[in-house]
Amino acid sequence: MRVLLVDDEKDFVSVLSERLKLRGIEADFFYSAIEAIEAFKKDSGYNVIVLDLKMPDMDGVTAFTIFKEIAPLVEIIILSGLIEPGQELALIDKSAAAFLYKPIEIKELISKIKETILKKHC
């Protein structure tokens, strides 16, 4: 199982990556959507992407669209603390696997990641 984490909150995403690794889930992370997309173009073998909506270099809706253009079947979990009007509906229409709000307990997020991966493989 492989997860790509994209979030500009450095402490949060690095801790989440370590927690996932302790549970046997390979996790790579990027603080920038642009860097994550470039890496994903080279290796799209992730089961799930956890994507923040509010990042300084590119908004999450744009990043979501690009990830889906590269790999239409990849599951994307949106994780955000700030939601602009219409964003949630736009992403649900684009088939986001889940929409979670910050702050979130890491255990809850890990549970949703595992649930998404299992659902995809069933």
CSV table of C-alpha atoms in Angstrom, one decimal:
chain,number,residue,atom,x,y,z
A,1,MET,CA,0.0,0.0,0.0
A,2,ARG,CA,1.3,3.4,-1.0
A,3,VAL,CA,0.0,6.8,0.0
A,4,LEU,CA,1.0,10.2,-1.3
A,5,LEU,CA,0.6,13.1,1.2
A,6,VAL,CA,0.4,16.6,-0.1
A,7,ASP,CA,0.1,19.3,2.6
A,8,ASP,CA,2.1,22.5,3.4
A,9,GLU,CA,1.9,21.9,7.1
A,10,LYS,CA,5.3,20.4,7.6
A,11,ASP,CA,4.9,19.0,11.1
A,12,PHE,CA,1.6,17.4,10.4
A,13,VAL,CA,2.5,15.7,7.2
A,14,SER,CA,5.9,14.4,8.4
A,15,VAL,CA,4.2,13.0,11.6
A,16,LEU,CA,1.5,11.4,9.5
A,17,SER,CA,4.0,9.8,7.2
A,18,GLU,CA,5.8,8.3,10.1
A,19,ARG,CA,2.6,7.0,11.7
A,20,LEU,CA,1.6,5.4,8.4
A,21,LYS,CA,5.0,3.7,8.0
A,22,LEU,CA,4.7,2.3,11.5
A,23,ARG,CA,1.4,0.7,10.3
A,24,GLY,CA,3.0,-0.9,7.2
A,25,ILE,CA,1.8,1.7,4.7
A,26,GLU,CA,4.5,3.3,2.5
A,27,ALA,CA,4.0,7.1,2.6
A,28,ASP,CA,5.8,9.8,0.6
A,29,PHE,CA,5.0,13.4,1.2
A,30,PHE,CA,5.4,16.8,-0.4
A,31,TYR,CA,4.8,20.3,1.0
A,32,SER,CA,4.1,21.6,-2.5
A,33,ALA,CA,1.3,20.5,-4.9
A,34,ILE,CA,3.5,21.4,-7.8
A,35,GLU,CA,6.3,19.2,-6.6
A,36,ALA,CA,3.9,16.4,-5.7
A,37,ILE,CA,2.4,16.5,-9.2
A,38,GLU,CA,5.8,16.3,-10.9
A,39,ALA,CA,6.7,13.3,-8.7
A,40,PHE,CA,3.4,11.7,-9.5
A,41,LYS,CA,4.0,12.1,-13.2
A,42,LYS,CA,7.1,9.9,-12.8
A,43,ASP,CA,5.5,7.4,-10.4
A,44,SER,CA,1.7,7.2,-10.3
A,45,GLY,CA,1.7,3.9,-8.4
A,46,TYR,CA,0.0,5.3,-5.3
A,47,ASN,CA,-3.2,3.8,-3.9
A,48,VAL,CA,-4.4,7.0,-2.2
A,49,ILE,CA,-3.5,10.7,-2.3
A,50,VAL,CA,-4.3,12.8,0.8
A,51,LEU,CA,-4.5,16.4,-0.5
A,52,ASP,CA,-4.8,19.6,1.3
A,53,LEU,CA,-6.9,22.3,-0.4
A,54,LYS,CA,-5.2,25.4,0.8
A,55,MET,CA,-1.5,25.6,-0.2
A,56,PRO,CA,0.6,28.5,-1.3
A,57,ASP,CA,1.7,27.3,-4.7
A,58,MET,CA,-1.5,25.8,-6.1
A,59,ASP,CA,-5.0,25.3,-4.8
A,60,GLY,CA,-6.2,21.8,-4.1
A,61,VAL,CA,-9.0,21.8,-6.7
A,62,THR,CA,-6.5,22.4,-9.4
A,63,ALA,CA,-4.1,19.8,-8.0
A,64,PHE,CA,-7.0,17.3,-7.7
A,65,THR,CA,-7.9,17.8,-11.4
A,66,ILE,CA,-4.3,17.3,-12.5
A,67,PHE,CA,-3.9,14.2,-10.4
A,68,LYS,CA,-7.1,12.7,-11.9
A,69,GLU,CA,-6.0,13.6,-15.5
A,70,ILE,CA,-2.7,11.7,-14.9
A,71,ALA,CA,-4.4,8.7,-13.2
A,72,PRO,CA,-8.2,8.8,-13.3
A,73,LEU,CA,-8.6,5.8,-11.0
A,74,VAL,CA,-6.5,7.1,-8.2
A,75,GLU,CA,-8.4,7.7,-4.9
A,76,ILE,CA,-8.0,11.1,-3.4
A,77,ILE,CA,-9.0,12.1,0.1
A,78,ILE,CA,-9.4,15.8,0.6
A,79,LEU,CA,-8.2,17.2,3.9
A,80,SER,CA,-8.7,20.9,4.6
A,81,GLY,CA,-9.4,23.4,7.3
A,82,LEU,CA,-10.6,26.2,5.0
A,83,ILE,CA,-13.3,25.5,2.5
A,84,GLU,CA,-14.4,28.1,0.0
A,85,PRO,CA,-18.0,28.1,-1.1
A,86,GLY,CA,-18.7,25.5,-3.7
A,87,GLN,CA,-15.3,23.7,-3.3
A,88,GLU,CA,-16.7,20.7,-1.5
A,89,LEU,CA,-19.4,20.1,-4.1
A,90,ALA,CA,-17.0,20.6,-7.0
A,91,LEU,CA,-14.7,17.9,-5.5
A,92,ILE,CA,-17.5,15.5,-4.7
A,93,ASP,CA,-18.7,15.9,-8.3
A,94,LYS,CA,-15.1,15.0,-9.4
A,95,SER,CA,-15.3,11.9,-7.3
A,96,ALA,CA,-13.2,12.6,-4.2
A,97,ALA,CA,-13.0,9.5,-2.0
A,98,ALA,CA,-13.6,11.5,1.1
A,99,PHE,CA,-13.7,15.1,2.4
A,100,LEU,CA,-12.2,15.5,5.9
A,101,TYR,CA,-11.9,18.6,7.9
A,102,LYS,CA,-8.9,19.8,10.0
A,103,PRO,CA,-8.1,19.5,12.7
A,104,ILE,CA,-8.4,15.8,12.5
A,105,GLU,CA,-7.1,13.0,14.8
A,106,ILE,CA,-4.3,11.1,12.9
A,107,LYS,CA,-6.0,7.8,14.0
A,108,GLU,CA,-9.2,8.9,12.2
A,109,LEU,CA,-7.3,9.9,9.0
A,110,ILE,CA,-5.4,6.6,9.0
A,111,SER,CA,-8.6,4.7,9.4
A,112,LYS,CA,-10.1,6.6,6.4
A,113,ILE,CA,-7.0,5.9,4.3
A,114,LYS,CA,-7.2,2.2,5.1
A,115,GLU,CA,-10.9,2.1,4.4
A,116,THR,CA,-10.4,3.8,1.0
A,117,ILE,CA,-7.6,1.4,0.1
A,118,LEU,CA,-9.7,-1.7,1.1
A,119,LYS,CA,-12.8,-0.4,-0.8
A,120,LYS,CA,-10.7,0.0,-3.9
A,121,HIS,CA,-9.4,-3.5,-3.7
A,122,CYS,CA,-12.8,-5.1,-3.1
